[in-house]
Coordinates of C-alpha atoms in Angstrom, one line a residue:
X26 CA 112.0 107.7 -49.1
X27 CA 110.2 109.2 -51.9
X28 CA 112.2 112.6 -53.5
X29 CA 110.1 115.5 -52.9
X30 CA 109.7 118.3 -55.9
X31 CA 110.6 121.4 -53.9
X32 CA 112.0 124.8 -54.6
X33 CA 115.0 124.8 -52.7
X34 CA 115.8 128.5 -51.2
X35 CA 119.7 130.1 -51.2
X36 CA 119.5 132.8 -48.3
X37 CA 122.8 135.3 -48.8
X38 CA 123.9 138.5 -46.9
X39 CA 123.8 140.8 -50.0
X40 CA 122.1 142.8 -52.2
X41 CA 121.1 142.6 -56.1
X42 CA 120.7 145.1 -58.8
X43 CA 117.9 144.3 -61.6
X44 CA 117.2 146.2 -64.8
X45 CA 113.9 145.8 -66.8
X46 CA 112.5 148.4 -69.2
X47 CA 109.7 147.9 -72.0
X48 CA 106.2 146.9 -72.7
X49 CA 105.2 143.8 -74.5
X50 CA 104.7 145.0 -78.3
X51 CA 100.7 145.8 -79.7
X52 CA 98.5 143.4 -81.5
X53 CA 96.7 143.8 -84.2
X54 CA 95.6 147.4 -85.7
X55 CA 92.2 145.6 -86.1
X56 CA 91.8 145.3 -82.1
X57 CA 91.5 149.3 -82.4
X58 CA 87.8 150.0 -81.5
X59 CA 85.7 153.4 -82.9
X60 CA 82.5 154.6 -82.7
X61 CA 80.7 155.4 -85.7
X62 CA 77.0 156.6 -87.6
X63 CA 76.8 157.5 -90.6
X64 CA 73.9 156.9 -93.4
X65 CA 73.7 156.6 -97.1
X66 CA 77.4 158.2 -97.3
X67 CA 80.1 157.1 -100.1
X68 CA 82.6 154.1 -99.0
X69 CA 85.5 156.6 -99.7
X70 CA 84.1 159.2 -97.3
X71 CA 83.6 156.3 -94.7
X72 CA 87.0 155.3 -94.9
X73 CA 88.1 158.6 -94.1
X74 CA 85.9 158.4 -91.0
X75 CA 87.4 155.6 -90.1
X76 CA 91.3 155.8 -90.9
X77 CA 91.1 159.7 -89.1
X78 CA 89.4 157.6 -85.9
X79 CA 91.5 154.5 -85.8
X80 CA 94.7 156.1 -87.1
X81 CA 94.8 154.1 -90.2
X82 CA 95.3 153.8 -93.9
X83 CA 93.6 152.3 -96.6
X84 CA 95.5 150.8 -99.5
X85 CA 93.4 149.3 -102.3
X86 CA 92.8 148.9 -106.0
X87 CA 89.8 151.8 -107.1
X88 CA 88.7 148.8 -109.8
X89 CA 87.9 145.8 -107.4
X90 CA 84.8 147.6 -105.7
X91 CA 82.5 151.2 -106.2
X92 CA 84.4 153.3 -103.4
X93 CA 81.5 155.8 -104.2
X94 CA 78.8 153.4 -103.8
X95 CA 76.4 154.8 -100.6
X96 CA 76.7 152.5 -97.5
X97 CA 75.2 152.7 -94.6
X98 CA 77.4 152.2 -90.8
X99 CA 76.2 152.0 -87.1
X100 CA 79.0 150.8 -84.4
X101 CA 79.6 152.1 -81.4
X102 CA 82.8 151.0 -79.4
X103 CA 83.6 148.3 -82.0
X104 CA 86.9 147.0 -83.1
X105 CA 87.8 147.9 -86.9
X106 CA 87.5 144.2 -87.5
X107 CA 83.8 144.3 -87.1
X108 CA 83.4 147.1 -88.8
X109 CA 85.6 146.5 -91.7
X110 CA 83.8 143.1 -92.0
X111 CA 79.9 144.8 -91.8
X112 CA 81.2 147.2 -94.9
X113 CA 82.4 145.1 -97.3
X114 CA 81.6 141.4 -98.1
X115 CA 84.0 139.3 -96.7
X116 CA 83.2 136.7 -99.1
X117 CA 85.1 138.8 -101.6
X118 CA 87.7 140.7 -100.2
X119 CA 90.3 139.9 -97.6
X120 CA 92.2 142.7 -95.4
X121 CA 96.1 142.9 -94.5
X122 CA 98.0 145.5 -92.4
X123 CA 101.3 146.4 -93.1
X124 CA 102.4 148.3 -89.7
X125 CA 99.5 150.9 -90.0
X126 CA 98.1 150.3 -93.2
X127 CA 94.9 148.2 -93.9
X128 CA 95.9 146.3 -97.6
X129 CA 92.3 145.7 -99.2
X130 CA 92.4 142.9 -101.9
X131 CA 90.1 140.4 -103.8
X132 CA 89.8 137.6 -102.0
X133 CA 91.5 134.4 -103.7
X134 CA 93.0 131.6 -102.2
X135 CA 94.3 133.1 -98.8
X136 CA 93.4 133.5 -95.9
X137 CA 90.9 136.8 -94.9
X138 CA 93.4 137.9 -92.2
X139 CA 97.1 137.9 -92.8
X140 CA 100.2 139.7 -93.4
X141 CA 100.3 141.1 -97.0
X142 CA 104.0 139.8 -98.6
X143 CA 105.8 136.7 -96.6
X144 CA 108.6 139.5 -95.5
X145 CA 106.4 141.2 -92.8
X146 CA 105.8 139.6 -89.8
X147 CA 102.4 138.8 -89.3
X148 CA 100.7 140.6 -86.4
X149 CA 98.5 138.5 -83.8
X150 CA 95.4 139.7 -82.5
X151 CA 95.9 140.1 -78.8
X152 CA 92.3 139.5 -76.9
X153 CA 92.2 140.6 -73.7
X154 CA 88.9 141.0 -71.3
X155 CA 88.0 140.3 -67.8
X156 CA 85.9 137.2 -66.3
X157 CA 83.7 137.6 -63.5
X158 CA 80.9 135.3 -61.8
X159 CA 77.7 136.3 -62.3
X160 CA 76.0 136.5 -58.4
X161 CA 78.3 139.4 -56.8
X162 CA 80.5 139.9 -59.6
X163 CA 83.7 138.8 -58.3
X164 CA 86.7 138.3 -60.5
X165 CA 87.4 134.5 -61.4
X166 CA 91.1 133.9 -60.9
X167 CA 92.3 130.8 -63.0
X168 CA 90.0 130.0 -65.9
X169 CA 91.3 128.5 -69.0
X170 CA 91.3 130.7 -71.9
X171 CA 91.8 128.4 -74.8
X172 CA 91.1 128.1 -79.1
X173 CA 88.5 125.1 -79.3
X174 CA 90.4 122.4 -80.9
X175 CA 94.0 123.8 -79.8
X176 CA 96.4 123.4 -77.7
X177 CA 96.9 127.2 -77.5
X178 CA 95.5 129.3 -74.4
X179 CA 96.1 131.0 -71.5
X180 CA 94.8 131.8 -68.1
X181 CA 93.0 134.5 -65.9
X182 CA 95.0 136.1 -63.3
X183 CA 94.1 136.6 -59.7
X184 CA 92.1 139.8 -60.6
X185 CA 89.8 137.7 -63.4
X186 CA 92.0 139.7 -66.3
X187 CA 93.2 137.7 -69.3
X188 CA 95.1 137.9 -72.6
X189 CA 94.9 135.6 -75.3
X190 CA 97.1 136.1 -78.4
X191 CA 96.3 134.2 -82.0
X192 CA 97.5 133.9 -85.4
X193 CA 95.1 135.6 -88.0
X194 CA 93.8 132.4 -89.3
X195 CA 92.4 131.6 -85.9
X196 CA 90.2 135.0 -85.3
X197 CA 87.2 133.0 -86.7
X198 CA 87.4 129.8 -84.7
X199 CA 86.3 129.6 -81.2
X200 CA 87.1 130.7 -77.9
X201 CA 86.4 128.3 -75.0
X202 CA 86.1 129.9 -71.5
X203 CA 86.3 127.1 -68.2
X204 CA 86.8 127.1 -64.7
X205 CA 86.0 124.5 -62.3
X206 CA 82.4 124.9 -60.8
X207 CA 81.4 126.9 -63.4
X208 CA 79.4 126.8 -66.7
X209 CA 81.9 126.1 -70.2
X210 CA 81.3 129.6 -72.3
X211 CA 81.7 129.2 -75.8
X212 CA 82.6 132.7 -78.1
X213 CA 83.7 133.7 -81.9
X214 CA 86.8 134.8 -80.9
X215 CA 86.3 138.2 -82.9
X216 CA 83.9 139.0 -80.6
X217 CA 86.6 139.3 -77.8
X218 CA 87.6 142.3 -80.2
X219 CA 84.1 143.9 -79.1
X220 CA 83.7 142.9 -75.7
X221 CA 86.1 143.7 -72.2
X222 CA 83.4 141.8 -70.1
X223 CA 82.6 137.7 -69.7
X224 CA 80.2 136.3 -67.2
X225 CA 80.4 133.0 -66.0
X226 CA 77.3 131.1 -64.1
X227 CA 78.1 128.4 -61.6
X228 CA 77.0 124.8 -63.0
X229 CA 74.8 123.1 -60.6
X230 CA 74.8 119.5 -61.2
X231 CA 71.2 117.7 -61.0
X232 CA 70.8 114.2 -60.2
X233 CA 69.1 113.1 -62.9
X234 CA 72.0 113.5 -65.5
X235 CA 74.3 111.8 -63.7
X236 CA 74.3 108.1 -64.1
X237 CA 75.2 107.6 -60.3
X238 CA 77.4 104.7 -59.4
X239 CA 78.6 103.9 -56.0
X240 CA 82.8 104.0 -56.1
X241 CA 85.0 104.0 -53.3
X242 CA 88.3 105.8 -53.2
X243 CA 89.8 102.6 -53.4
X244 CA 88.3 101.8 -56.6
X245 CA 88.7 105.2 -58.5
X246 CA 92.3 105.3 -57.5
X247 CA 92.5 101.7 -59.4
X248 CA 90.8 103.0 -62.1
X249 CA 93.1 106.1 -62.4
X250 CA 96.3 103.9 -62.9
X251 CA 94.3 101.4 -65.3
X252 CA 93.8 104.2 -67.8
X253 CA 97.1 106.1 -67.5
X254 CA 97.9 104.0 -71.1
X255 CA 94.4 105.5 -72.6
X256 CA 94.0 108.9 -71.0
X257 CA 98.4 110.0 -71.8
X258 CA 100.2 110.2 -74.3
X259 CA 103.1 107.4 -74.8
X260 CA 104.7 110.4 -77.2
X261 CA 107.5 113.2 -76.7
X262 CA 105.9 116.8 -77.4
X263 CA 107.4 120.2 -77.5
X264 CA 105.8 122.6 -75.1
X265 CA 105.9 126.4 -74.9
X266 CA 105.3 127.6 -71.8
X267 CA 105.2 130.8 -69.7
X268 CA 107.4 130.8 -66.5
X269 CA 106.9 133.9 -63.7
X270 CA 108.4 133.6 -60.3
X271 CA 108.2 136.3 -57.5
X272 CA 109.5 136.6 -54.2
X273 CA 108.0 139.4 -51.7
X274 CA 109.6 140.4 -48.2
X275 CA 106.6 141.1 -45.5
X276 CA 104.4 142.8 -47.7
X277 CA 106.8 144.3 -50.7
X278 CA 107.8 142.9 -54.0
X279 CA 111.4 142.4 -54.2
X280 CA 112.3 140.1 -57.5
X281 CA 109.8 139.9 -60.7
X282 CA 111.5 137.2 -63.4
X283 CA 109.6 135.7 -66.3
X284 CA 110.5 133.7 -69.3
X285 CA 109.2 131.9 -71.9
X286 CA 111.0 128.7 -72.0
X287 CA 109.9 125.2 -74.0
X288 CA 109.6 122.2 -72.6
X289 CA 110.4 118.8 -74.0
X290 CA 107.9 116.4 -72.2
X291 CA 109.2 113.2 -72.2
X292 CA 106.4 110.4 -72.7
X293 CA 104.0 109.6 -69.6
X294 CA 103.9 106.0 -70.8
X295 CA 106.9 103.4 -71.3
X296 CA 110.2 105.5 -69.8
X297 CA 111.5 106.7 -66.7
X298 CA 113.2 109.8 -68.9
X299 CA 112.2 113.1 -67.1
X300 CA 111.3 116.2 -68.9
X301 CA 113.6 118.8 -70.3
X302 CA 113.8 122.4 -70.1
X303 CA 115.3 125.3 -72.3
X304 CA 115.4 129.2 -72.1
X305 CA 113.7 131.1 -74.7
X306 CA 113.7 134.5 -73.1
X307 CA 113.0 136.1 -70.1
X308 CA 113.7 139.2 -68.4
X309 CA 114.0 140.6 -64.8
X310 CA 113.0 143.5 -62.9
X311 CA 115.1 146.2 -60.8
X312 CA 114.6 146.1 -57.0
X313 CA 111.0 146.4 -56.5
X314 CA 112.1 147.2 -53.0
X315 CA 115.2 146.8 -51.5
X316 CA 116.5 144.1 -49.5
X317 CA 116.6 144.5 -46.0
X318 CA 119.8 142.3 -46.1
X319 CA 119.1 138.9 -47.2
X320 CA 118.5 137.8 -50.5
X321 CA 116.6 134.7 -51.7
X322 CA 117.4 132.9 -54.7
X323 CA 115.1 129.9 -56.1
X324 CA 117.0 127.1 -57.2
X325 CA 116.0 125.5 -60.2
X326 CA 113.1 127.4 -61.2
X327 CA 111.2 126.4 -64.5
X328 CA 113.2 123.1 -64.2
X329 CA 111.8 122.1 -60.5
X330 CA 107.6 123.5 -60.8
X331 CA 107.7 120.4 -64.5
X332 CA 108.0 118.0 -61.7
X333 CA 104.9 118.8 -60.3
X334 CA 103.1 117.1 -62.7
X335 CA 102.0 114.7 -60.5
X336 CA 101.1 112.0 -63.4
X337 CA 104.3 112.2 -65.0
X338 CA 106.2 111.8 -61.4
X339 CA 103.6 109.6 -59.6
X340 CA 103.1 111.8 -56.9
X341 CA 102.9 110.0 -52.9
X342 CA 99.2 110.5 -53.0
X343 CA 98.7 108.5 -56.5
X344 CA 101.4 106.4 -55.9
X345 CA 100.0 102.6 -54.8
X346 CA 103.0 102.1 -52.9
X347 CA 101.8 105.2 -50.5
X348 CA 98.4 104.4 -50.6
X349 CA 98.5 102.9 -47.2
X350 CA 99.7 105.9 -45.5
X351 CA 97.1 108.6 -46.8
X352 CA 93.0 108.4 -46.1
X353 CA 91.2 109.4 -49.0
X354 CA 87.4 110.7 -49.2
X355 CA 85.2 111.7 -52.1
X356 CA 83.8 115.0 -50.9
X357 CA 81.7 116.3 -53.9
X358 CA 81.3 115.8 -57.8
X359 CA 81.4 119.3 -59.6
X360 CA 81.1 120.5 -63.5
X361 CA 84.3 120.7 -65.6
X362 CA 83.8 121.5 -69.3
X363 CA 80.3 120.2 -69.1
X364 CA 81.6 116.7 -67.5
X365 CA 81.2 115.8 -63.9
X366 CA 84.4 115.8 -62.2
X367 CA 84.6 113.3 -58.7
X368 CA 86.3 115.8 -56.0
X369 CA 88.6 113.4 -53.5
X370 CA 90.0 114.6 -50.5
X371 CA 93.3 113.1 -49.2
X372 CA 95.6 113.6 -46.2
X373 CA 99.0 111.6 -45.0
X374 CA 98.1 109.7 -41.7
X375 CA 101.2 110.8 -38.8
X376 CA 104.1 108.9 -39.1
X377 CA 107.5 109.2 -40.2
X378 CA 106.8 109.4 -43.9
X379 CA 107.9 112.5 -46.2
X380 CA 106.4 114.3 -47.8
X381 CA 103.3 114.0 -45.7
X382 CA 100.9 116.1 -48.2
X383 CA 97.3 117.5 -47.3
X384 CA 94.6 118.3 -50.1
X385 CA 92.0 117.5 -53.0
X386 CA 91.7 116.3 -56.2
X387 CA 89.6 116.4 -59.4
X388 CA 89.3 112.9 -61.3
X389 CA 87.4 113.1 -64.6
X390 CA 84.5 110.8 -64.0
X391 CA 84.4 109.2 -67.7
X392 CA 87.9 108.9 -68.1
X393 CA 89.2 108.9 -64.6
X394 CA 92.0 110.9 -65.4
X395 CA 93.3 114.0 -63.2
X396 CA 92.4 117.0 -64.4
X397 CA 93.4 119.0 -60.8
X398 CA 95.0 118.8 -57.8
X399 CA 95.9 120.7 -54.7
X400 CA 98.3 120.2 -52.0
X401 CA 100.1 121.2 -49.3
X402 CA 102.4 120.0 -46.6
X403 CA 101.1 119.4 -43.6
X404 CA 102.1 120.7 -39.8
X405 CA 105.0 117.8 -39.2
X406 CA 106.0 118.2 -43.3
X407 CA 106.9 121.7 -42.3
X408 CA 109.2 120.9 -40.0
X409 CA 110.5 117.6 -42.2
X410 CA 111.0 120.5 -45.3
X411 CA 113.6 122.6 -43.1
X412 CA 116.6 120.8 -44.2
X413 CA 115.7 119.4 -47.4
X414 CA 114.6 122.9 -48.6
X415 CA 116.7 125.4 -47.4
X416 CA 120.4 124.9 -49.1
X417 CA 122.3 127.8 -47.9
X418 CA 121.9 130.4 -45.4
X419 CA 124.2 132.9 -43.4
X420 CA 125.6 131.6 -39.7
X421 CA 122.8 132.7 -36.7
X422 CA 120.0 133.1 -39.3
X423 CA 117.1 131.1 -38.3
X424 CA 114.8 130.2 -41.5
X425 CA 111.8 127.9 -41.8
X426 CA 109.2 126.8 -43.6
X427 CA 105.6 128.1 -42.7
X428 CA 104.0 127.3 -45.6
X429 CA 104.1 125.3 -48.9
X430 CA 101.1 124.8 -51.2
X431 CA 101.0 123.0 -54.9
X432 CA 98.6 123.4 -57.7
X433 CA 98.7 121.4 -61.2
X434 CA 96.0 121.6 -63.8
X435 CA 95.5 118.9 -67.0
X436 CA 93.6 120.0 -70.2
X437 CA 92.4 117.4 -72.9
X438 CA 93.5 117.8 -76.5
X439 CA 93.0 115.4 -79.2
X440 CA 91.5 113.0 -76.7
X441 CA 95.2 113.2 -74.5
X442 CA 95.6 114.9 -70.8
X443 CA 98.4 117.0 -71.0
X444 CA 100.0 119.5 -68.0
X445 CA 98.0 122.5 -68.8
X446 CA 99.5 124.8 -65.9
X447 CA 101.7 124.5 -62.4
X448 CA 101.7 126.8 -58.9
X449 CA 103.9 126.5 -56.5
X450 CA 103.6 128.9 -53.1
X451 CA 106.1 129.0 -50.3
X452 CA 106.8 131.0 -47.6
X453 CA 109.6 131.4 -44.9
X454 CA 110.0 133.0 -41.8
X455 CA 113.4 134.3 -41.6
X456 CA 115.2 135.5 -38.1
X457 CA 118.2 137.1 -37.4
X458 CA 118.6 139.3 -33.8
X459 CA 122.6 140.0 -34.8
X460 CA 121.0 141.5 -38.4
X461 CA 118.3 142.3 -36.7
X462 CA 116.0 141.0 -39.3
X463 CA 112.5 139.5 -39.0
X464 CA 110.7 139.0 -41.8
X465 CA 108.4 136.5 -44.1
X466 CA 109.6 135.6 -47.6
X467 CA 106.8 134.1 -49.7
X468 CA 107.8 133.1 -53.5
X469 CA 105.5 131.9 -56.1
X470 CA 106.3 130.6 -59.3
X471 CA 103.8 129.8 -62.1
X472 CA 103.8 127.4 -64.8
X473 CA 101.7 128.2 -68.3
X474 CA 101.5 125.7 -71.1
X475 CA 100.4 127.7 -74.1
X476 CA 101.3 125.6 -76.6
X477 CA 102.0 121.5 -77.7
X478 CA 103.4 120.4 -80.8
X479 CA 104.3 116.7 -81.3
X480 CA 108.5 116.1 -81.6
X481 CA 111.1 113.4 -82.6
X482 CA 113.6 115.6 -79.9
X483 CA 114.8 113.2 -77.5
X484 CA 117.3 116.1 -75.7
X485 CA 118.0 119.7 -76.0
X486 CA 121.5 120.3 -76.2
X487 CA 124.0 120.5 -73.2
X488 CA 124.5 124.1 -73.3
X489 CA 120.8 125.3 -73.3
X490 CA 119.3 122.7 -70.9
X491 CA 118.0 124.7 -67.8
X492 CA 119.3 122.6 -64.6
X493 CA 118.6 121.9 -61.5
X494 CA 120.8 123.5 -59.8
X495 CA 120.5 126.6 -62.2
X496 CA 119.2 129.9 -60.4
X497 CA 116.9 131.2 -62.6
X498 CA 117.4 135.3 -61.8
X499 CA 120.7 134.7 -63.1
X500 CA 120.4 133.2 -66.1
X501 CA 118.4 136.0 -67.5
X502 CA 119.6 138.8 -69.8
X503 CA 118.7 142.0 -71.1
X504 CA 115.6 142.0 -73.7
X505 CA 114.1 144.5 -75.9
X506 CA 110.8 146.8 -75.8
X507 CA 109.1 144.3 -77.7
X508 CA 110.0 142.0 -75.4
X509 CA 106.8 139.0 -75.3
X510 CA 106.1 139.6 -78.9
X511 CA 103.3 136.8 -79.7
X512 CA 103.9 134.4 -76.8
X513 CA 101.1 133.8 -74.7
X514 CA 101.8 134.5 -71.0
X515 CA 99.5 135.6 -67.8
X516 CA 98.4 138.8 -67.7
X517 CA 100.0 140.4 -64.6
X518 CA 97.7 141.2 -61.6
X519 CA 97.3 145.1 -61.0
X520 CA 99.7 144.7 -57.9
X521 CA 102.4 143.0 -60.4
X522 CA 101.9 145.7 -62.6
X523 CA 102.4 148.3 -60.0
X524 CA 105.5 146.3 -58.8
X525 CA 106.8 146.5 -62.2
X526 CA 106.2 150.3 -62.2
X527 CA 108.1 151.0 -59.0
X528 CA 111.1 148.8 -60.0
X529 CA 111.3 151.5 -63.4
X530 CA 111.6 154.4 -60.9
X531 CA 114.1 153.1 -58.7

């Protein structure tokens, strides 16, 4: 029997105590936007506009430029990057911050954006905004927000919000924008600095740019294997990644955890070695709301969702050994990053095989690798997942699975698929008459890759590997107000952010 990747619930009789406090730090003090009109004025007095308005300072040399020479300024909502960048030529001068301070110096061989001396941390440019579909204007949960070219990005939350952060040196490259079904949108990312809004437009897919070939299931699984060599890496990388797990009881949040952890993928090609996983930092919240008796803890956390990348582990419904036992469709072909994408449908046939999944995938139609899939057990996995996924519960507590659901997404970078994010969504219905308790538990974890970077690592060391058996909630410490600093993470829903709120007051 195949393992299953599950999160594997501890149910207790107890309570917890969490402590959180702190915001993650700003970005840049170019992000700060201000309106302003003025006409055949001196630079000097400009600059006074503009440091009283942004709450800045202007440090410069009086001989590299005329600061009475009369300029002329229109900008209304704009961030001081823009404007800073419309009064002076950028050709010549470059700008710096030191904590509220904008440094202005001849430009030589650096950079236009970046910390003045080596000592002072350089500060990112945090862009943030909100993506909606352009019919009715509804958010679009789960675009990739990524640098063209990069492996750096991030993705929207459930509410369409988003924050990206980059280094200096990338505020003039582009931003790429992509969701499945949807049209790729393609920005300077300094004009995320100017703009809170982003409207995508579904891509409909015509006939006539599509070379159409007849391909059976069969035949695009086949092809799927035959290019695993060609479409994954055969290399270790180092990934940083963003890790947030919840667990709600009924309708209240009762644990909020992130970290940001790194990830040493082992190669897709040549080894059985599995991937490796290490805390960076993470935090915790305070009871959101109070357990009504139980307490769930997740067992291994950012360690378990790595293994559902369904490549790396040959997951039952790629697996040619399981191929017999699941019936397989292609439903649809849809746009992905302005490439058609072949949409299969799959489903276990009855029998006594675990685990019997249900769902759909995305295969690239050039390179027929996966770039998405979604799955969940089916009616008789449900009750298979009983007692492989609960561990531990109390005497005359009834718990069982009602629901488990998987997500996995794959981006392309430097012509290589790599795990781009993970989801994992469970819920259990816990019963107890003696406790008197009847309630749903639904816990959610998500994975974020925001970064890759090749590495001759072959292992973290002992003491910092995160485990399988490892509860995540209680590895975590305390952290400071400046807690994310410039890791990339996903934006928190308004609901999380609410939850977070609540667990401050109590």
């Amino acid at each position: 029997m195949k393992q299953v990747k599950q999160l594997i619930i501890f149910i207790t009789i107890l309570l917890l105590s969490f402590t959180t406090k702190g915001q993650q730090q700003d970005g840049s003090i170019f992000e700060r936007r201000i309106s302003i009109n003025q006409t055949n004025q001196p630079l000097d007095f400009v600059f006074e506009q503009i440091s009283w308005q942004a709450n800045v300072f202007f440090s410069y040399d009086a001989t590299i430029f005329n600061a009475a020479q009369k300029v002329n300024i229109s900008a209304q909502d704009k961030s001081l990057y823009t404007v800073l960048n419309t009064l002076l030529d950028t050709s010549q001068y470059r700008f710096s911050e030191l904590q509220n301070q904008v440094i202005i110096t001849r430009k030589s061989e650096y950079n236009e954006f970046s910390a003045a001396p080596d000592s002072v941390p350089v500060k990112y440019f945090f862009l943030s905004g909100k993506l909606i579909e352009i019919r009715k204007g509804r958010p679009v949960p789960f675009a990739s927000v990524s640098i063209l070219d990069k492996p750096i990005g991030t993705i929207s939350n459930s509410d369409g919000e988003f924050l990206l952060k980059v280094h200096p040196s990338y505020i003039a490259d582009t931003i790429v924008i992509s969701c499945m079904g949807y049209e790729q949108k393609l920005l300077p990312a300094n004009q995320l600095l100017d703009e809170d809004l982003f409207i995508l437009e579904p891509a409909s897919i015509q006939i006539k740019e599509i070379k159409v070939t007849a391909i059976t299931p069969e035949k695009l699984l086949k092809n799927m294997r035959a290019n695993y060599e060609k479409n994954y890496t055969p290399s270790s990388k180092l990934m940083t990644a963003f890790y947030r797990e919840t667990v709600k009881q009924d309708k209240n949040y009762i644990s909020l955890s992130e970290a940001v952890i790194e990830v040493l993928k082992a190669p897709y090609i040549g080894t059985s070695r599995g991937d490796l996983v290490r805390l960076l930092k993470g935090r915790k919240s305070r009871d959101v709301q109070p357990f009504k008796w139980l307490n769930f803890k997740l067992m291994g956390g950012p360690f378990t969702i790595t293994e559902l990348d369904a490549v790396k582990t040959v997951e039952t419904f790629i697996d040619p050994e399981y191929e017999h036992v699941y019936e397989y469709q292609i439903s649809d072909v849809v746009w992905y990053e302005n490439q058609p994408v072949y949409v299969v449908n799959f489903r276990a046939e009855p029998g006594e095989f675990y685990p019997p999944f249900e769902g759909e995938m995305y295969v690239h139609r050039e390179t027929f690798a996966l770039v998405h899939a979604s799955y969940h057990l089916n009616k008789a996995g449900l009750k298979q997942a009983e007692e492989i996924m609960i561990k531990k519960k109390p005497r005359k507590v009834k718990a069982r699975p009602t629901y488990v659901h998987y997500q996995v997404n794959y981006r392309q970078y430097q012509g290589k698929w790599h795990l781009a994010s993970a989801k994992a969504s469970v819920k259990f219905k816990v019963r107890s008459k003696r406790d008197r308790i009847n309630s749903e538990f639904h816990s959610v974890s998500d994975l974020l890759i925001t970064n890759i970077q090749p590495t001759g690592l072959k292992r973290f060391n002992k003491d910092e590997r995160f485990n399988r058996n490892d509860i995540f909630v209680e590895v975590l410490g305390a952290y400071d107000e400046d807690f994310w600093e410039n890791y990339n993470i996903i934006k928190p829903n308004e609901s999380l952010r609410n939850a977070f709120k609540q667990s401050l007051l109590n």
